[in-house]
Structure formats: structure tokens, C-alpha cells
């Protein structure tokens, strides 16, 4: 999509059938790009998807003096950090857009330049998404954090030193912050309460290729021995398991049959179990996974989102659309983000029966239980969705709106679809390949 006009008109009710190919995971690739700042020599990253989050990070690297060029293979980027330099606050701000990635530049830039700036951070509108863990971690390494009206300035007058750290919650970003900072800090860092998502493990693979010494113990403990010098890396990014789960849900919701090339079983185990319980069919192949609707009624399920190895928060939104078609009552308890059910309003407008509740429904009490957040959803099916005019609220919610429109009877206009291009490469082309009936504004 040539970042098309911002809306598409979908004539729903047609099953999505065909094959699409995945590239590297957005949530690894963007961090791997930041890691290139730590090397003394160029890095080569393969399977980089053409998504706007990648373009944002590329722009941020370039304003910091990193030379970024395309390699010979499609999706290959080469990063040369020989001339890393401080960037102007206004340039960082202009390139960062609404991304949260600038916070992860801090450790590498403090090592290389002794200072770093971050503008006010955005990211998808899913709760407050604070950065307190990141700032605490950086302070513990010895960074001085100054809050300015337009953002945050950091410096490391005495260099960064390894630290004993413990996260209050296994945050993905804060764990990456620790990794990207500790690998070049003086001495040993021990992180308790770390997140262990596959994308984090792949970042550790990259850092080890660069020369880092990192041990992952049982019980969410990661130990890093700082080293004086890191080299560039050559790495093929882990596939995007969130995109895989999204297309799998699309196959269920539209009664279709989609082969997701590049998807692997290991990183999707938990998703596949739930998919099977809903009634979804799948077949694991060497080069991908085929997902399809059984042709019989779907089953309701109870899902609790969690950090890895639990059911990922990013998988629930697309699956909720399929659950509106299951026969009975499903419950989704969201325990990672406090406000990730904004997207269901549009589904209700399309005829779904979904109620959101402040209580922790169906499972364990979570940290949002007593805090007035609508974080449990009850979905009653089966319902037939009908077309509507809907506006995309965030990345995953947006993809679920697309699926809802594709599975609905009649015509829908989905606006603000540019957000979906943050994380789904060529989704318009993929929809065409799968036989969707729609027209774009341009
Ligand atoms: C990453 O966000 C992903 N983003 C998210 O994907 C994903 O949903 C999330 O991890 C969980 O897996 C990227 O990798 C770019 P967290 P991140 O820190 O790192 C709280 C998508 O659609 N928290 O693990 O920002 C936070 O509010 C996106 O692809 C603090 O309180 O997530 C949340 O409740 C959306 N203080 C929880 O921790 C902090 O300083 C987990 O967040 C940091 C986080």
C-alpha cells in the first residue's frame, strides 16, 4: 500500500484463501537495529519487513550518524555505525513520531557518546504505557536522568556500571533496555524478573554474535558480563509470530484457509493450543503453518493473556473476532495491558455481543483487578457481523477491525488504516492475494 489514503472499503463475507509469507518480527527487528549502534563494525540484518516502525528506527539511526543501506537480498539492511554522533533534539523528535523505540537508544548512545535524548513517547494507545522501569534501570547503571519540558536528557558522567536489578513485572522493553545497556557496562549485571519472549531470546542471540557474554538462568534471571568491545553481527530475524497469529485468526473468522509461510511451531505453541480448542485446524509444515476453519461451529474458550510462555496480549484482538462466531460464552482476561479492549466497541457496532468488565473474570486475580480498568471481556456467540464504518484505534485492534469487516455481511469502511502498516508488511497486497474484496481510496 503506498501508504494509501487512509481508508479502505471492504465487501465482506468472502473467505480468505491462499498463501502469504512472513518476514522478521517487528518486535525483534526494531531492537536488532538499535543493537547495531553497539558494534564497532557494520551489522547485517536479514528478513527486515517493510513496515513503518522499521522506517522510523532507520530514520533515528540515520540522524545519529549510522549509515543504513539495503543489501543484495530483499529485506536485508546493513548498518554502519562508524560515525555515530549526537543528534539534535528536534531531529529525534521529528523522526520518532509516536514510536516508543527511542527509549532503547539510551544505553547504546550513553556508551558511545556519553549522552542521549528522548522525546515524549507514544506507541499504540493501549493504556498509559509508562517508562518508569526503563528510567529506574538506566539510573541503576549510573545514568543521570534530567526531565526537560520537551523530553528527557540523559548523561553518564562516570560511565555505566553493571548492576543488580529486579523488575516489578517482566516487561519486554525494560528487559531489552537492560540487555542493550549491560553488554558494554563495566562488570556484571544480574537481572531478576526478566521477560523471556522469543524476540528477547533472538536479541540475545544477536548480542552473543557481537561478542557479548549473557547467561539465561531458570526463573527469569539473566546475567550479563560486560565487555569492552562488540563487533557487528549478521543475523536473519526470527519470524513474526504476532503476524502469524493474526492471519490464523483471519482464516477462522472468515471461514477461510491460509498458509502462513515462515511460521514455526515452537514460538506459537500456546497459540496453537488455544486455536485447536476453538476448533481451528492447523497443519505444521517445514516452511510454514496452514490454518483453516473446520466447517463446523467454533467452540467458546477462556483465555488469559500473559507474558511468555503464556498467551500473548497481541494475539487476543484478532482472535476475539473469531470468538464472536463461536457457539457460547468466551472470556478473555487481559493481564498485560490495562486498557486493551477499546477495539471491541466497533465489533459491538457491527452486531457482536461483547461486554467488558473491571473484574478479573475467569482466572487468577491480576494487578489490574482493584484498579478500575475494563480488562476482562465476555463474548457471546455465535453472531453474524454486519458492515459498519469503523476507525482503527491501534495496531492489533486495527487488524481485528479488518478481519471483522472481511467476515461481515455487507460493506464496511475502515478508516485510519495507516496504523496497521506500522506492523503488518504489505497487508493490502496480502489481502489481495487471499482473495479479499475491497477497494482503497487511491
Ligand atoms: C512490547 O511492548 C511490544 N512492543 C508490544 O507489542 C507487546 O504487546 C508487549 O511488549 C508485551 O509483549 C514492542 O516490542 C515494540 P512491556 P513493551 O514493557 O516492551 C508496563 C504490538 O502491538 N510497564 O512488556 O512496551 C506496561 O504498561 C505491541 O506489537 C510499566 O509499567 O511492553 C505494560 O502494562 C503493542 N513501566 C507491561 O508493563 C515500564 O517502564 C508490559 O509492557 C514499562 C512497562
Coordinates of C-alpha atoms and ligand atoms in Angstrom, one line a residue:
X1 CA 0.0 0.0 0.0
X2 CA 1.7 3.2 -1.0
X3 CA 0.7 4.5 2.4
X4 CA -2.6 4.9 0.8
X5 CA -5.2 7.3 1.6
X6 CA -6.3 6.3 5.0
X7 CA -9.4 4.2 4.5
X8 CA -10.5 1.1 2.7
X9 CA -13.9 -0.1 1.7
X10 CA -14.4 -3.8 2.3
X11 CA -17.2 -6.0 0.9
X12 CA -17.3 -8.8 3.5
X13 CA -18.4 -12.4 3.6
X14 CA -15.7 -13.9 1.4
X15 CA -13.4 -16.5 2.9
X16 CA -9.7 -15.6 2.8
X17 CA -7.9 -18.4 1.0
X18 CA -4.3 -18.6 -0.2
X19 CA -0.7 -18.3 1.0
X20 CA 1.2 -15.3 2.4
X21 CA 4.8 -15.1 3.6
X22 CA 6.1 -13.6 6.8
X23 CA 9.3 -11.7 7.4
X24 CA 11.1 -10.9 10.6
X25 CA 9.3 -10.0 13.8
X26 CA 8.6 -6.2 14.2
X27 CA 9.3 -6.6 17.9
X28 CA 12.7 -8.1 17.3
X29 CA 13.8 -6.3 14.2
X30 CA 13.5 -2.8 15.6
X31 CA 15.6 -3.8 18.7
X32 CA 18.2 -5.5 16.5
X33 CA 18.5 -2.3 14.5
X34 CA 19.3 -0.4 17.8
X35 CA 21.8 -3.1 18.7
X36 CA 23.8 -2.2 15.6
X37 CA 24.8 1.0 17.5
X38 CA 26.9 -1.1 19.9
X39 CA 29.2 -2.6 17.3
X40 CA 32.5 -1.2 16.1
X41 CA 31.9 -2.7 12.6
X42 CA 28.8 -2.9 10.4
X43 CA 25.9 -5.2 11.0
X44 CA 23.7 -7.1 8.5
X45 CA 20.1 -7.9 9.3
X46 CA 18.0 -10.1 7.1
X47 CA 14.2 -10.5 6.7
X48 CA 13.5 -6.9 7.7
X49 CA 9.9 -6.2 7.0
X50 CA 8.9 -3.1 5.1
X51 CA 6.8 -1.5 7.9
X52 CA 6.6 2.0 9.2
X53 CA 8.1 1.1 12.6
X54 CA 11.3 -0.1 10.7
X55 CA 11.3 3.2 8.7
X56 CA 11.1 5.2 12.0
X57 CA 14.0 3.3 13.6
X58 CA 16.1 3.6 10.4
X59 CA 15.4 7.4 10.4
X60 CA 16.5 7.6 14.1
X61 CA 19.7 5.7 13.4
X62 CA 20.5 7.9 10.4
X63 CA 20.1 11.1 12.4
X64 CA 22.6 9.6 14.8
X65 CA 25.1 9.2 12.0
X66 CA 24.6 5.5 11.2
X67 CA 24.8 4.8 7.5
X68 CA 22.0 2.4 6.5
X69 CA 21.9 0.8 3.1
X70 CA 19.9 -2.0 1.5
X71 CA 21.8 -5.3 1.0
X72 CA 21.6 -7.7 -2.0
X73 CA 18.8 -9.8 -0.6
X74 CA 15.2 -8.4 -0.4
X75 CA 14.7 -7.3 3.2
X76 CA 18.4 -7.1 4.0
X77 CA 19.7 -3.9 5.7
X78 CA 23.3 -3.0 6.5
X79 CA 24.1 -0.6 9.3
X80 CA 27.5 1.1 9.6
X81 CA 27.9 2.8 13.0
X82 CA 31.5 4.1 12.4
X83 CA 30.4 7.7 12.6
X84 CA 27.8 7.8 15.4
X85 CA 27.1 11.3 16.6
X86 CA 24.7 13.2 18.8
X87 CA 21.5 14.2 17.1
X88 CA 19.5 17.4 17.6
X89 CA 16.5 17.0 19.9
X90 CA 14.2 18.4 17.1
X91 CA 15.5 15.8 14.6
X92 CA 15.0 12.9 17.1
X93 CA 11.5 14.2 17.8
X94 CA 10.7 14.6 14.1
X95 CA 11.8 11.0 13.3
X96 CA 10.4 9.3 16.4
X97 CA 6.8 10.1 15.5
X98 CA 4.7 8.2 18.0
X99 CA 7.2 5.3 18.5
X100 CA 8.5 4.2 21.9
X101 CA 11.7 2.9 20.4
X102 CA 13.8 6.0 21.2
X103 CA 13.9 4.9 24.9
X104 CA 16.0 1.8 23.8
X105 CA 18.6 4.1 22.1
X106 CA 19.7 5.4 25.6
X107 CA 22.1 2.6 26.8
X108 CA 23.9 2.3 23.4
X109 CA 24.2 6.1 23.0
X110 CA 25.4 6.6 26.6
X111 CA 28.2 4.1 25.9
X112 CA 29.1 5.7 22.6
X113 CA 28.6 9.4 23.2
X114 CA 28.0 9.8 26.9
X115 CA 24.6 11.4 26.4
X116 CA 21.1 10.6 24.9
X117 CA 17.9 12.5 24.4
X118 CA 14.4 11.1 24.2
X119 CA 11.3 12.9 23.2
X120 CA 7.9 12.4 24.7
X121 CA 7.0 8.8 23.8
X122 CA 3.9 7.5 22.1
X123 CA 3.3 4.0 20.8
X124 CA -0.1 2.4 20.4
X125 CA -2.9 3.8 22.5
X126 CA -3.2 0.9 24.9
X127 CA -3.1 2.2 28.4
X128 CA -0.6 4.6 29.8
X129 CA 2.5 2.6 28.7
X130 CA 4.8 4.3 31.2
X131 CA 8.7 4.2 31.0
X132 CA 9.4 4.2 34.8
X133 CA 11.1 0.7 34.7
X134 CA 13.4 2.0 31.9
X135 CA 14.4 5.1 33.8
X136 CA 15.0 3.2 37.0
X137 CA 17.2 0.6 35.2
X138 CA 19.3 3.3 33.5
X139 CA 19.7 5.2 36.8
X140 CA 20.9 2.0 38.4
X141 CA 23.6 1.7 35.7
X142 CA 24.8 5.2 36.6
X143 CA 22.9 7.3 34.1
X144 CA 21.8 10.8 35.2
X145 CA 18.2 11.5 34.1
X146 CA 17.0 15.0 33.6
X147 CA 13.4 15.7 32.7
X148 CA 13.0 18.7 30.4
X149 CA 9.8 20.3 29.1
X150 CA 10.2 18.6 25.7
X151 CA 11.5 15.2 26.8
X152 CA 14.4 13.6 28.7
X153 CA 18.1 14.1 28.6
X154 CA 20.5 11.5 29.9
X155 CA 24.2 11.6 30.6
X156 CA 26.7 9.2 32.1
X157 CA 29.5 11.3 33.6
X158 CA 31.2 8.3 35.2
X159 CA 30.4 5.7 32.6
X160 CA 27.9 2.9 33.0
X161 CA 28.5 0.1 35.5
X162 CA 26.9 -3.3 35.9
X163 CA 24.1 -3.5 38.5
X164 CA 21.9 -5.9 40.4
X165 CA 18.4 -5.3 39.1
X166 CA 14.9 -6.7 39.6
X167 CA 11.9 -5.8 37.5
X168 CA 8.5 -5.4 39.3
X169 CA 6.9 -7.0 36.2
X170 CA 8.6 -9.0 33.4
X171 CA 8.5 -6.0 30.9
X172 CA 9.7 -6.8 27.4
X173 CA 11.1 -3.3 26.8
X174 CA 12.8 -3.0 30.2
X175 CA 14.5 -6.3 29.7
X176 CA 15.8 -5.2 26.4
X177 CA 16.9 -2.0 27.9
X178 CA 19.0 -3.9 30.4
X179 CA 20.5 -6.2 27.7
X180 CA 21.4 -3.3 25.4
X181 CA 23.0 -1.4 28.3
X182 CA 24.6 -4.2 30.3
X183 CA 26.6 -5.8 27.4
X184 CA 29.0 -2.8 27.4
X185 CA 28.7 -1.7 31.0
X186 CA 31.7 -2.3 33.3
X187 CA 31.3 -5.5 35.4
X188 CA 28.4 -7.9 35.9
X189 CA 24.7 -7.2 35.7
X190 CA 22.1 -9.6 37.2
X191 CA 18.5 -9.1 36.2
X192 CA 15.7 -10.8 38.1
X193 CA 12.1 -10.9 36.9
X194 CA 13.2 -10.7 33.2
X195 CA 10.9 -11.2 30.3
X196 CA 11.8 -14.2 28.2
X197 CA 9.8 -13.7 25.0
X198 CA 11.3 -15.4 21.9
X199 CA 12.1 -11.9 20.5
X200 CA 14.2 -11.3 23.5
X201 CA 16.0 -14.6 23.1
X202 CA 16.7 -13.7 19.5
X203 CA 18.1 -10.3 20.6
X204 CA 20.4 -12.3 23.0
X205 CA 21.5 -14.4 20.0
X206 CA 22.4 -11.2 18.2
X207 CA 24.3 -9.8 21.1
X208 CA 26.2 -13.0 21.6
X209 CA 27.2 -12.9 17.9
X210 CA 28.5 -9.4 18.6
X211 CA 30.7 -10.7 21.4
X212 CA 28.5 -10.3 24.5
X213 CA 28.5 -12.8 27.4
X214 CA 24.9 -13.5 28.5
X215 CA 23.5 -16.3 30.6
X216 CA 19.8 -17.0 30.8
X217 CA 19.1 -18.9 34.0
X218 CA 15.8 -20.6 35.1
X219 CA 13.3 -18.4 36.9
X220 CA 13.6 -15.3 34.8
X221 CA 17.2 -14.5 35.8
X222 CA 19.6 -13.1 33.2
X223 CA 23.3 -12.5 33.9
X224 CA 25.4 -10.3 31.6
X225 CA 29.2 -9.9 31.9
X226 CA 30.1 -6.5 30.3
X227 CA 32.8 -6.5 27.6
X228 CA 35.0 -3.6 26.2
X229 CA 34.2 -4.1 22.6
X230 CA 31.4 -5.5 20.4
X231 CA 31.6 -6.3 16.7
X232 CA 28.8 -6.0 14.1
X233 CA 26.5 -9.0 13.5
X234 CA 25.0 -10.9 10.6
X235 CA 21.6 -12.3 11.5
X236 CA 18.3 -13.5 10.0
X237 CA 15.5 -12.2 12.2
X238 CA 13.0 -14.5 13.9
X239 CA 9.7 -14.7 12.1
X240 CA 6.8 -12.5 13.2
X241 CA 4.7 -14.8 15.4
X242 CA 2.2 -12.0 16.1
X243 CA 1.5 -11.6 12.4
X244 CA 1.2 -15.4 12.0
X245 CA -1.4 -15.5 14.8
X246 CA -3.3 -12.6 13.1
X247 CA -3.6 -14.4 9.8
X248 CA -4.5 -17.6 11.6
X249 CA -7.4 -15.7 13.3
X250 CA -8.4 -14.2 9.9
X251 CA -8.7 -17.7 8.5
X252 CA -11.0 -18.7 11.3
X253 CA -13.1 -15.5 11.3
X254 CA -13.7 -15.6 7.5
X255 CA -14.1 -19.4 7.3
X256 CA -11.0 -19.4 5.1
X257 CA -7.8 -21.4 4.7
X258 CA -4.5 -19.6 4.9
X259 CA -0.9 -21.0 4.6
X260 CA 1.4 -18.7 6.6
X261 CA 4.8 -19.2 5.1
X262 CA 7.7 -18.8 7.6
X263 CA 5.6 -19.5 10.7
X264 CA 7.1 -22.0 13.1
X265 CA 5.5 -24.2 15.7
X266 CA 7.9 -23.6 18.7
X267 CA 7.2 -19.9 19.2
X268 CA 3.4 -20.5 18.7
X269 CA 2.8 -23.5 21.0
X270 CA 0.5 -21.6 23.3
X271 CA -1.4 -20.0 20.5
X272 CA -1.8 -23.3 18.7
X273 CA -3.3 -25.0 21.8
X274 CA -6.0 -22.3 22.0
X275 CA -6.6 -22.3 18.3
X276 CA -7.2 -26.1 18.5
X277 CA -9.6 -25.6 21.4
X278 CA -11.6 -23.1 19.5
X279 CA -11.9 -25.7 16.7
X280 CA -9.4 -24.2 14.3
X281 CA -7.5 -26.7 12.2
X282 CA -3.8 -26.4 11.5
X283 CA -1.0 -28.4 9.9
X284 CA 2.7 -27.8 10.6
X285 CA 5.0 -27.8 7.5
X286 CA 8.7 -27.3 7.2
X287 CA 8.1 -23.9 5.5
X288 CA 5.1 -22.6 7.4
X289 CA 1.8 -23.5 9.0
X290 CA -1.6 -23.9 7.3
X291 CA -4.6 -22.6 9.3
X292 CA -8.2 -23.2 8.4
X293 CA -11.8 -23.2 9.6
X294 CA -13.2 -26.6 10.4
X295 CA -16.5 -26.0 8.5
X296 CA -18.4 -26.8 11.8
X297 CA -19.4 -24.4 14.6
X298 CA -16.5 -23.0 16.6
X299 CA -16.1 -23.5 20.4
X300 CA -16.1 -20.8 23.0
X301 CA -12.8 -20.6 25.2
X302 CA -11.4 -18.9 28.2
X303 CA -8.2 -17.0 27.6
X304 CA -5.9 -15.2 30.0
X305 CA -3.2 -13.1 28.3
X306 CA 0.2 -13.2 30.0
X307 CA 4.0 -12.8 29.4
X308 CA 5.8 -15.6 27.6
X309 CA 5.2 -18.6 27.7
X310 CA 1.6 -17.5 28.3
X311 CA -0.9 -16.4 25.7
X312 CA 0.4 -13.1 24.2
X313 CA -1.6 -10.0 24.6
X314 CA -1.1 -9.2 20.9
X315 CA -2.9 -12.4 19.9
X316 CA -6.2 -11.7 21.7
X317 CA -7.6 -8.9 19.5
X318 CA -7.8 -10.8 16.2
X319 CA -9.0 -14.0 18.0
X320 CA -11.8 -12.1 19.7
X321 CA -13.3 -11.6 16.2
X322 CA -13.4 -15.3 15.6
X323 CA -14.9 -15.8 19.1
X324 CA -17.9 -13.7 18.1
X325 CA -18.7 -16.6 15.8
X326 CA -18.2 -19.4 18.4
X327 CA -21.3 -21.0 19.9
X328 CA -21.4 -20.0 23.5
X329 CA -19.7 -17.7 26.0
X330 CA -16.0 -16.9 25.8
X331 CA -13.9 -14.9 28.3
X332 CA -10.7 -13.0 27.7
X333 CA -8.9 -11.7 30.8
X334 CA -6.2 -9.2 29.7
X335 CA -3.4 -9.1 32.3
X336 CA -0.6 -7.4 30.4
X337 CA -2.2 -4.0 29.4
X338 CA -4.9 -2.3 31.5
X339 CA -6.8 -0.9 28.5
X340 CA -6.7 -3.2 25.5
X341 CA -10.4 -3.6 24.8
X342 CA -11.1 -0.3 23.1
X343 CA -11.3 -2.1 19.8
X344 CA -14.4 -4.1 20.8
X345 CA -16.7 -1.0 20.5
X346 CA -16.5 -1.3 16.8
X347 CA -17.3 -5.0 16.9
X348 CA -20.4 -4.3 19.0
X349 CA -21.4 -1.7 16.4
X350 CA -21.2 -4.5 13.9
X351 CA -23.5 -6.7 15.8
X352 CA -21.2 -8.6 18.2
X353 CA -22.3 -9.2 21.8
X354 CA -19.3 -8.3 24.0
X355 CA -19.2 -6.8 27.4
X356 CA -16.1 -5.5 29.2
X357 CA -15.7 -5.7 32.9
X358 CA -13.4 -4.2 35.6
X359 CA -13.2 -7.5 37.5
X360 CA -10.7 -10.3 36.8
X361 CA -13.0 -12.8 35.2
X362 CA -12.5 -16.5 34.9
X363 CA -9.0 -16.9 36.3
X364 CA -6.4 -15.5 38.8
X365 CA -6.7 -12.0 40.2
X366 CA -4.3 -9.8 38.3
X367 CA -2.6 -6.5 39.1
X368 CA -5.5 -4.5 37.4
X369 CA -8.3 -6.1 39.4
X370 CA -8.8 -3.4 42.0
X371 CA -7.9 -0.5 39.8
X372 CA -11.0 0.3 37.8
X373 CA -9.7 -0.9 34.4
X374 CA -12.0 -2.6 31.9
X375 CA -9.7 -5.5 31.3
X376 CA -12.0 -8.6 31.1
X377 CA -14.2 -9.3 28.1
X378 CA -17.2 -11.6 27.8
X379 CA -18.1 -12.6 24.2
X380 CA -21.4 -14.3 23.5
X381 CA -21.8 -16.0 20.1
X382 CA -22.5 -17.0 17.6
X383 CA -23.3 -13.7 16.0
X384 CA -23.3 -12.6 12.3
X385 CA -21.4 -9.4 12.0
X386 CA -22.8 -6.7 9.6
X387 CA -20.8 -4.0 7.8
X388 CA -20.2 -0.6 9.5
X389 CA -18.0 2.5 9.3
X390 CA -15.2 1.9 11.8
X391 CA -11.9 3.7 12.7
X392 CA -8.8 1.8 13.6
X393 CA -7.6 2.6 17.1
X394 CA -4.2 0.8 17.3
X395 CA -2.2 -1.7 15.5
X396 CA -3.6 -5.1 16.7
X397 CA -7.1 -3.6 17.3
X398 CA -6.9 -2.3 13.8
X399 CA -6.1 -5.7 12.3
X400 CA -9.0 -7.2 14.2
X401 CA -11.3 -4.5 12.6
X402 CA -10.1 -5.5 9.2
X403 CA -10.9 -9.2 9.9
X404 CA -14.3 -8.2 11.3
X405 CA -15.1 -6.2 8.2
X406 CA -13.9 -9.1 6.0
X407 CA -16.1 -11.6 7.8
X408 CA -19.2 -9.3 8.0
X409 CA -22.2 -9.3 5.7
X410 CA -22.3 -6.1 3.6
X411 CA -19.9 -3.2 3.2
X412 CA -17.6 -1.6 5.7
X413 CA -15.4 1.4 5.5
X414 CA -12.4 1.1 7.7
X415 CA -10.5 4.4 8.3
X416 CA -7.1 5.2 9.8
X417 CA -5.7 2.0 8.3
X418 CA -2.2 3.6 8.1
X419 CA -1.7 2.5 11.7
X420 CA -1.8 -1.1 10.5
X421 CA 1.2 -0.5 8.3
X422 CA 3.3 0.0 11.5
X423 CA 3.4 -3.7 12.0
X424 CA 1.9 -5.6 9.0
X425 CA 4.1 -5.6 5.9
X426 CA 2.2 -5.2 2.6
X427 CA -1.1 -6.1 4.2
X428 CA -3.1 -4.7 1.3
X429 CA -1.2 -6.9 -1.2
X430 CA -1.6 -9.9 1.1
X431 CA -5.4 -9.2 1.4
X432 CA -5.5 -9.2 -2.5
X433 CA -3.5 -12.5 -2.6
X434 CA -6.0 -14.0 -0.3
X435 CA -9.0 -13.0 -2.5
X436 CA -10.5 -10.3 -0.3
X437 CA -13.0 -8.0 -2.0
X438 CA -12.1 -4.3 -1.2
X439 CA -11.1 -1.0 -2.7
X440 CA -8.6 1.5 -1.4
X441 CA -9.0 5.3 -1.6
X442 CA -6.2 5.8 -4.1
Ligands
LIG1 C1 6.3 -4.9 23.8 O1 5.9 -3.6 24.3 C2 5.8 -5.0 22.4 N1 6.3 -3.8 21.6 C3 4.3 -5.0 22.5 O2 3.8 -5.1 21.1 C4 3.8 -6.2 23.3 O3 2.4 -6.1 23.4 C5 4.4 -6.1 24.7 O4 5.9 -6.0 24.5 C6 4.1 -7.3 25.5 O5 4.6 -8.5 24.9 C7 7.5 -3.9 21.1 O6 8.2 -4.8 21.2 C8 7.9 -2.7 20.3 P1 6.1 -4.2 28.2 P2 6.6 -3.1 25.6 O7 7.2 -3.3 28.7 O8 8.0 -3.5 25.7 C9 4.1 -2.0 31.9 C10 2.4 -4.6 19.3 O9 1.2 -4.4 19.0 N2 5.3 -1.1 32.0 O10 6.4 -5.6 28.3 O11 6.3 -1.6 25.7 C11 3.3 -1.7 30.7 O12 2.5 -0.5 30.9 C12 3.0 -4.0 20.6 O13 3.3 -5.2 18.6 C13 5.4 -0.3 33.1 O14 4.6 -0.2 34.0 O15 5.7 -3.8 26.7 C14 2.5 -3.0 30.5 O16 1.4 -3.0 31.3 C15 2.0 -3.3 21.4 N3 6.5 0.6 33.1 C16 3.5 -4.0 31.0 O17 4.5 -3.3 31.8 C17 7.5 0.5 32.2 O18 8.5 1.3 32.3 C18 4.2 -4.8 29.9 O19 4.8 -3.8 29.0 C19 7.4 -0.4 31.1 C20 6.3 -1.2 31.1

